mmCIF file of C-alpha atoms and ligand atoms in Angstrom:
data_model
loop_
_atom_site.group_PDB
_atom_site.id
_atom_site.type_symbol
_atom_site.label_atom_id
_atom_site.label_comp_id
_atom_site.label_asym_id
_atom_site.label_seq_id
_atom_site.Cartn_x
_atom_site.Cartn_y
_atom_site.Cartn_z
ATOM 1 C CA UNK L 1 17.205 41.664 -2.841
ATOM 2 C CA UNK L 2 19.016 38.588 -1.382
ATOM 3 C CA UNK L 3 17.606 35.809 0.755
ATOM 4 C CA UNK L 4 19.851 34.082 3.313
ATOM 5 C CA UNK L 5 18.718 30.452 3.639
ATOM 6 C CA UNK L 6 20.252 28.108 6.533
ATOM 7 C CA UNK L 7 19.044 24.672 7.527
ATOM 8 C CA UNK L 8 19.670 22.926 10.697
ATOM 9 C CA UNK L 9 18.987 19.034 10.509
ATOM 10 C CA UNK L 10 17.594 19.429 14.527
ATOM 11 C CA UNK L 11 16.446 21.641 17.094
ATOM 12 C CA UNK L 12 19.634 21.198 19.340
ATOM 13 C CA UNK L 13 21.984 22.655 16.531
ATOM 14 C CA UNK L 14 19.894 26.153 16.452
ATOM 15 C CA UNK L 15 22.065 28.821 17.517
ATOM 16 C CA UNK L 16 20.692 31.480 19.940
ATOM 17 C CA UNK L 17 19.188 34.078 17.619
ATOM 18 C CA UNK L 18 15.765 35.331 16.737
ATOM 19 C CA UNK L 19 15.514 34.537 13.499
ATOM 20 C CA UNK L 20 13.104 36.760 10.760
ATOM 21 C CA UNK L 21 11.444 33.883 9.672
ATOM 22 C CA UNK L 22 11.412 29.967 10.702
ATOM 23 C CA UNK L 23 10.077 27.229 9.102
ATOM 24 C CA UNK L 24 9.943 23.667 10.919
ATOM 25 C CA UNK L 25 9.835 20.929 8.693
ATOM 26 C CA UNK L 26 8.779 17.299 9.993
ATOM 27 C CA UNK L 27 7.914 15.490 6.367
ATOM 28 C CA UNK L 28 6.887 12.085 8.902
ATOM 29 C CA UNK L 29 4.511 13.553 10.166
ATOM 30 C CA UNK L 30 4.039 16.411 12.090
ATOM 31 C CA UNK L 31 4.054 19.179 10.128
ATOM 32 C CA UNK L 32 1.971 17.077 7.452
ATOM 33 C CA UNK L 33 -0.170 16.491 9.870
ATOM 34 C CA UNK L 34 -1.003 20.128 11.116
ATOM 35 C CA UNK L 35 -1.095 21.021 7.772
ATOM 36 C CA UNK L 36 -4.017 18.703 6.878
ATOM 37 C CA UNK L 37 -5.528 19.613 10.129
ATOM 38 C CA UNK L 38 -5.809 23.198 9.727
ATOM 39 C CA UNK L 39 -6.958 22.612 5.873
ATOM 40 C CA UNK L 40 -10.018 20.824 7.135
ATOM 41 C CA UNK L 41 -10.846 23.450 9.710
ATOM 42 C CA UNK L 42 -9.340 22.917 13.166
ATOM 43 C CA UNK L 43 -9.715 26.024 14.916
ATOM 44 C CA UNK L 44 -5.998 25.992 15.957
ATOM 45 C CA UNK L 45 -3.033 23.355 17.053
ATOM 46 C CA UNK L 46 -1.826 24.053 20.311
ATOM 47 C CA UNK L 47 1.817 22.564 20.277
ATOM 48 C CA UNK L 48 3.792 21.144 23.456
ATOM 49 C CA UNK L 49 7.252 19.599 23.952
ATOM 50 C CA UNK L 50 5.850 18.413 27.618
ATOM 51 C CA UNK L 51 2.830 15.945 27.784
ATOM 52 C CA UNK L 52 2.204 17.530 31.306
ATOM 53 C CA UNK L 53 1.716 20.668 30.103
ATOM 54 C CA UNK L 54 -0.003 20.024 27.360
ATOM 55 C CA UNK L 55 -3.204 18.095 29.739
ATOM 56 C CA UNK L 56 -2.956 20.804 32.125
ATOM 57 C CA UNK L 57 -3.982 23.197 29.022
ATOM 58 C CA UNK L 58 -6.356 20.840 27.230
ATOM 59 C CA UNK L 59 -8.241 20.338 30.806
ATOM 60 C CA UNK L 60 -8.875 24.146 30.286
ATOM 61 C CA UNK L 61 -10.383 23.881 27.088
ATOM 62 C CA UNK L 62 -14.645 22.237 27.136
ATOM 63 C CA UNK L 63 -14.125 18.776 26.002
ATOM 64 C CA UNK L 64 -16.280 18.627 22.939
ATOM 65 C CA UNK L 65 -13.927 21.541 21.521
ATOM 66 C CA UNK L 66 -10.788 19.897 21.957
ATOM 67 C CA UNK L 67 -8.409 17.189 20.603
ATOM 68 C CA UNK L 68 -5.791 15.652 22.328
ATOM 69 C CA UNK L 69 -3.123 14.850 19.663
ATOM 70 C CA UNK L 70 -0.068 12.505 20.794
ATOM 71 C CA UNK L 71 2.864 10.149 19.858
ATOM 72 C CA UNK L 72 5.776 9.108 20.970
ATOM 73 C CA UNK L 73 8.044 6.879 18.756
ATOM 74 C CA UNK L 74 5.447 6.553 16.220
ATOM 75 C CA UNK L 75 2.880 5.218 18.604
ATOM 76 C CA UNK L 76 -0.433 7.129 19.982
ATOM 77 C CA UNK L 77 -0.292 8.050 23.364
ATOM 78 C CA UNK L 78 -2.235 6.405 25.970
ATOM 79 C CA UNK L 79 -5.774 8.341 26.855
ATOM 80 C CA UNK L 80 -4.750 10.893 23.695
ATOM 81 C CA UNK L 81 -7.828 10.899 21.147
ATOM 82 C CA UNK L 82 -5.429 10.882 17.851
ATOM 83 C CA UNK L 83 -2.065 9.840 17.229
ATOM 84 C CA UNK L 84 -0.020 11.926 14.528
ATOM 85 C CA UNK L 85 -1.271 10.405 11.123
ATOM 86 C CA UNK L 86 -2.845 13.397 8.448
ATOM 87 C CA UNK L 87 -5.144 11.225 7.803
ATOM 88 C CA UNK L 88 -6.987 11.076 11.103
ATOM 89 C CA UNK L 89 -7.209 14.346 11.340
ATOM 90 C CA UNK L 90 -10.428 14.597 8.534
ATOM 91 C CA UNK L 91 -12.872 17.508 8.762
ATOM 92 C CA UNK L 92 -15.476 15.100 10.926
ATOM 93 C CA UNK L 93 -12.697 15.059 13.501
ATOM 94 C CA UNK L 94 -11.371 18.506 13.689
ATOM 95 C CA UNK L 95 -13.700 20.994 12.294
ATOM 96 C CA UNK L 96 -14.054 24.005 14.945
ATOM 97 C CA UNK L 97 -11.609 22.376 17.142
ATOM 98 C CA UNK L 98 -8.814 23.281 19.163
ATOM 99 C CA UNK L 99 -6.025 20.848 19.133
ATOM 100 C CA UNK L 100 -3.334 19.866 21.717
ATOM 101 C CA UNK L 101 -0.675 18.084 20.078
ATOM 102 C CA UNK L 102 2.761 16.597 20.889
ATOM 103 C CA UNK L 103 5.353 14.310 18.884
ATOM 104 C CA UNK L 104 8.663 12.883 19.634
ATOM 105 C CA UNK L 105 10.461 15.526 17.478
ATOM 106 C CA UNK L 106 8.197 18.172 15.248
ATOM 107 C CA UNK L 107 6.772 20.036 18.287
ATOM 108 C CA UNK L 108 10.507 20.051 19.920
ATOM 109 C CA UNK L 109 11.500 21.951 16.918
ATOM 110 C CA UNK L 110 8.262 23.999 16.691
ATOM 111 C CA UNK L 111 9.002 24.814 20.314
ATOM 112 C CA UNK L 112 12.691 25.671 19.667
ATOM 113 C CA UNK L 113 12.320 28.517 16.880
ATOM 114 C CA UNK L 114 9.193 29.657 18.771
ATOM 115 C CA UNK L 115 10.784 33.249 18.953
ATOM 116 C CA UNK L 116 10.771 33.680 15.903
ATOM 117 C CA UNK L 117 9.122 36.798 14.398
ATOM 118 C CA UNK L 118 7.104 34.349 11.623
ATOM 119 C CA UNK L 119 6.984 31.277 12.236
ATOM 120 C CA UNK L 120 5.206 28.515 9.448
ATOM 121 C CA UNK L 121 4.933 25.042 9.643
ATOM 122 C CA UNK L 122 5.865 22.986 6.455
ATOM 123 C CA UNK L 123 5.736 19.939 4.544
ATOM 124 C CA UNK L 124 5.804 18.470 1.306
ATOM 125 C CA UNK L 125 1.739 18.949 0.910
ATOM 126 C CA UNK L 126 1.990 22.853 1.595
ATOM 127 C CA UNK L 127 5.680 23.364 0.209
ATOM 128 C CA UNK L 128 4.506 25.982 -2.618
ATOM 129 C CA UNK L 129 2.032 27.934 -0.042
ATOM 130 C CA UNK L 130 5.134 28.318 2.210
ATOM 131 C CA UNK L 131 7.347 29.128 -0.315
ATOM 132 C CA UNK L 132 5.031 31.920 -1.671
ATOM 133 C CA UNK L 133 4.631 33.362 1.715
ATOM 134 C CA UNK L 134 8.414 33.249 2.349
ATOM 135 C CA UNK L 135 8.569 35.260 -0.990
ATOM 136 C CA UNK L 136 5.784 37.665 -0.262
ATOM 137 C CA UNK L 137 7.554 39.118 3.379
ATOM 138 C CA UNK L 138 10.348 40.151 1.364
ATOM 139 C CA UNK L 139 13.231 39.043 4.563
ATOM 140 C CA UNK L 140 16.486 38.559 4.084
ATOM 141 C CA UNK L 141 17.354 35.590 6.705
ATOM 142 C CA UNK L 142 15.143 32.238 6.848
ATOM 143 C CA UNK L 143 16.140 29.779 9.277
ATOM 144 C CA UNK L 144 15.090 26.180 7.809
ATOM 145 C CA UNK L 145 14.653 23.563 10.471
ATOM 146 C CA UNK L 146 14.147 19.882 10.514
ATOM 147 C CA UNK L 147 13.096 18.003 12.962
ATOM 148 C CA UNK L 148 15.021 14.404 12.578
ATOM 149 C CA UNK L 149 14.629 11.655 15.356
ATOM 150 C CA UNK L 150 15.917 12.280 18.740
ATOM 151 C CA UNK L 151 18.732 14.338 17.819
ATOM 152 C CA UNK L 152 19.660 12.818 14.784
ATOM 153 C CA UNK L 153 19.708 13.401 11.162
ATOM 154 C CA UNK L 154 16.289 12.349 8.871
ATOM 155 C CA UNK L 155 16.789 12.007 5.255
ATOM 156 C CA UNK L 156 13.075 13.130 4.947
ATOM 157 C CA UNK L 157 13.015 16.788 6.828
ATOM 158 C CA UNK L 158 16.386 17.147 4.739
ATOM 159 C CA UNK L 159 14.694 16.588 1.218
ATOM 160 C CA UNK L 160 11.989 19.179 2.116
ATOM 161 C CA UNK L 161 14.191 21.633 3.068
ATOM 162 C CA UNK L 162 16.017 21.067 -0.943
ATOM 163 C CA UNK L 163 12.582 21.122 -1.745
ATOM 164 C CA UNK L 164 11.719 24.441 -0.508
ATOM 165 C CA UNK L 165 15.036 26.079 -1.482
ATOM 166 C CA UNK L 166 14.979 25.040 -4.976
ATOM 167 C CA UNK L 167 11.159 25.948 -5.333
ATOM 168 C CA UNK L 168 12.516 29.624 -3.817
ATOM 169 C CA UNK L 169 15.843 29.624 -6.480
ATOM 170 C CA UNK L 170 13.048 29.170 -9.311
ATOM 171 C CA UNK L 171 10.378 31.254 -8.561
ATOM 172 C CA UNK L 172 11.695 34.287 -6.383
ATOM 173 C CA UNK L 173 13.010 37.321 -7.830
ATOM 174 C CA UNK L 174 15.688 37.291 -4.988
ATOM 175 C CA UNK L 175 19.072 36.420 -5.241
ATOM 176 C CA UNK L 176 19.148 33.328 -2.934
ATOM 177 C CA UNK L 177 22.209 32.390 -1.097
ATOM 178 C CA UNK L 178 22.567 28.897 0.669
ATOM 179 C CA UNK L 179 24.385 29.968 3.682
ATOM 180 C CA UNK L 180 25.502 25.614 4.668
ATOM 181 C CA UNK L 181 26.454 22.867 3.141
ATOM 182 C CA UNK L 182 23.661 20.886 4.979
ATOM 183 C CA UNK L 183 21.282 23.259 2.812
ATOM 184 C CA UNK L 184 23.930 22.256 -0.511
ATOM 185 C CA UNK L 185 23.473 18.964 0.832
ATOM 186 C CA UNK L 186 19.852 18.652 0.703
ATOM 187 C CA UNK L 187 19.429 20.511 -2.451
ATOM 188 C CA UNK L 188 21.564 17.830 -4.071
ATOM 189 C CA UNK L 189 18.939 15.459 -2.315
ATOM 190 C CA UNK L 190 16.066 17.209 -4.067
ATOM 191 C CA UNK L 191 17.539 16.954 -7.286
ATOM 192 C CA UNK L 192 17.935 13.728 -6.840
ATOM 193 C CA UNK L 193 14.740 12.031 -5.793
ATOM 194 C CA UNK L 194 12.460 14.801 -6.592
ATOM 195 C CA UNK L 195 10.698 12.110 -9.238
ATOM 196 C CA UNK L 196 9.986 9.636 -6.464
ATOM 197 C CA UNK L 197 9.547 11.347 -3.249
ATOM 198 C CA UNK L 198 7.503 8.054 -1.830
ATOM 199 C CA UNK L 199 10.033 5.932 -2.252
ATOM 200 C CA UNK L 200 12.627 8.857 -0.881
ATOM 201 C CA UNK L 201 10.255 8.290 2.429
ATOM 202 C CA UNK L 202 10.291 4.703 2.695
ATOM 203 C CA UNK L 203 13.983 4.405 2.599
ATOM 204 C CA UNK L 204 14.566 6.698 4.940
ATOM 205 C CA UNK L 205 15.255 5.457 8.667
ATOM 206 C CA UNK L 206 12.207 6.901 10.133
ATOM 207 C CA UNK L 207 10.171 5.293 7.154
ATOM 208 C CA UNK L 208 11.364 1.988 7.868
ATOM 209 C CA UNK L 209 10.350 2.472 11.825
ATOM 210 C CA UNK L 210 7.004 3.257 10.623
ATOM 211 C CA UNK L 211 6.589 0.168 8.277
ATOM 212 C CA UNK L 212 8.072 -1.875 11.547
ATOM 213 C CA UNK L 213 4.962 -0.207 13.358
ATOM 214 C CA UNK L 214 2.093 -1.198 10.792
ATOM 215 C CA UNK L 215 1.086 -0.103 7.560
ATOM 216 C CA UNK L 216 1.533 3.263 7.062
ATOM 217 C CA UNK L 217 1.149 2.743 3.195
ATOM 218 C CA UNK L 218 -1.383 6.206 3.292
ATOM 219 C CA UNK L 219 0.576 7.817 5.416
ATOM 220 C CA UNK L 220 3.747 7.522 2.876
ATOM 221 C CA UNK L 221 1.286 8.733 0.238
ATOM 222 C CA UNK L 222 -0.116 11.625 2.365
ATOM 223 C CA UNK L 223 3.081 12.991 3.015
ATOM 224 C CA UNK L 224 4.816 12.508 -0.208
ATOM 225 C CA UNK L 225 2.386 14.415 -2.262
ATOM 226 C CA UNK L 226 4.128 18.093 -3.261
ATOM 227 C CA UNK L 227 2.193 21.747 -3.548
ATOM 228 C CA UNK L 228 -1.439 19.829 -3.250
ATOM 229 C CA UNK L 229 -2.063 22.408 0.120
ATOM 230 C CA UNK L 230 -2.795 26.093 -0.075
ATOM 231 C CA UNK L 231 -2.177 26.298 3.776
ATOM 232 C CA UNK L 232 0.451 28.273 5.342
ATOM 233 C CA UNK L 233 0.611 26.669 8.941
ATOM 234 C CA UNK L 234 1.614 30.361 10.725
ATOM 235 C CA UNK L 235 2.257 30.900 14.477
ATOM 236 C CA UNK L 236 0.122 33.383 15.956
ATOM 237 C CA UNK L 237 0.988 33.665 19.556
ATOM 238 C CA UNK L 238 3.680 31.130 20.885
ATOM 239 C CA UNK L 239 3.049 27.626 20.536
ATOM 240 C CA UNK L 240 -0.342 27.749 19.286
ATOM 241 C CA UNK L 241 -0.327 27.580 15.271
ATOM 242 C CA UNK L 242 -3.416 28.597 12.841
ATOM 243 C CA UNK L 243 -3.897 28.736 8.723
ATOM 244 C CA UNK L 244 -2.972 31.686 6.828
HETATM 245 O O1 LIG Z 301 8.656 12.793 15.574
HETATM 246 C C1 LIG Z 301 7.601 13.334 15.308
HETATM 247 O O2 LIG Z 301 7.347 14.477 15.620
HETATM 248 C C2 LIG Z 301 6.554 12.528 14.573
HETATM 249 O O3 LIG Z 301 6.166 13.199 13.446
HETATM 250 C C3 LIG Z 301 6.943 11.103 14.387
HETATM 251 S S1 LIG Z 301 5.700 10.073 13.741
HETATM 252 O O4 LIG Z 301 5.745 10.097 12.304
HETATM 253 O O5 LIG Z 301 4.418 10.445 14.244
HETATM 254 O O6 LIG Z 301 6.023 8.726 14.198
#
């Protein structure tokens, strides 16, 4: 059997189709984030692309079974309980809990491929647990998408995505064909700082915003760690994401 693997660096360069499978990669943070958040037993992550919307359904929801989860250039939104680190999202916080979340870019992307007919979150924490999933539908055509900053490339999203394709090259019986060079591209990133992912994350542009921001120094940490998850972020009905 072959697998067809493309990567798009952002939602806005996703052609019009409905693909088999999509996986939305945002390395820093939101798809490290919801993976951490589902591990310690939120209910479900309700995702939004518009902070209206997203009140007008968490207004719906009793208040001591919700989280409001927001940011907007790396910064937690005004009024919103939790910005978008994984590591305020601890089982104290989230257990049982339904959470409303939106970022600058992950939940645009999340949002974009939402047609899809499986649809996981990933990042480097859960990479394996995708991976394995990815393997066990047996499909021929998974669409890999990052989630970059505001329309632009991110080193970060593009090392995951080489992350996820080599781990699938290794480990799957499948032939696997890279369909674009920004999925060559990113493999080549892989192989080269697959021995120091942290350091891949603080050099990238979006690393160097956060460091401008505070000190993320746990977050870097958080998010570089590979295959430590067993959590296959998985979207059950559109927009609103639960573990698998
Ligand atoms: O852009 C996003 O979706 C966020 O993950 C950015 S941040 O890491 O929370 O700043």
């Amino acid at each position: 059997m072959i697998i067809n693997l493309t990567y798009y660096h952002v939602a806005n360069d996703v052609p019009e189709i409905t693909p088999d499978i999509a996986v939305v990669i945002d390395v820093l943070r939101a798809t490290t984030t919801i993976s951490w958040a589902l591990k310690n037993g939120a209910n479900s992550i309700q995702v939004f692309a518009d902070l209206d919307l997203l009140k007008e359904s968490a207004t719906k929801c009793k208040t001591d079974e919700r989280i409001m989860l927001g940011e907007r250039g790396g910064r937690k939104i005004e009024g919103f309980d939790l910005g978008n680190s994984p590591l305020s999202v601890t089982k104290k916080v989230v257990n049982g809990k339904r959470l409303f979340m939106s970022t600058t870019n992950g939940t645009k992307s999340l949002h974009r491929v939402q047609n899809a007919k499986h649809l996981f979150a990933m990042g480097l924490p859960n990479r394996r647990a995708v991976a394995e999933k990815i393997i066990s539908l047996k499909s021929e055509n998974v669409l890999i998408l990052g989630s970059g900053w505001e329309g632009s490339y991110s080193l970060e999203d593009s090392l995951a995505a080489g992350a996820l394709a080599a781990y699938l090259e290794t480990n799957s019986d499948f032939e696997v064909n890279i369909l674009n060079d920004e999925l060559q591209a990113s493999l080549a990133l892989w192989e080269f700082w697959k021995n120091d992912i942290l350091k891949c994350l603080k050099t990238a542009t979006h690393g160097k915003r956060l460091t401008s921001l505070g000190d993320y120094e746990d977050d870097f940490k958080c998010c570089s760690e590979l295959d430590c998850l067993d959590i296959v972020p998985t979207q059950v009905e559109r927009g609103v994401i639960r573990a698998s």
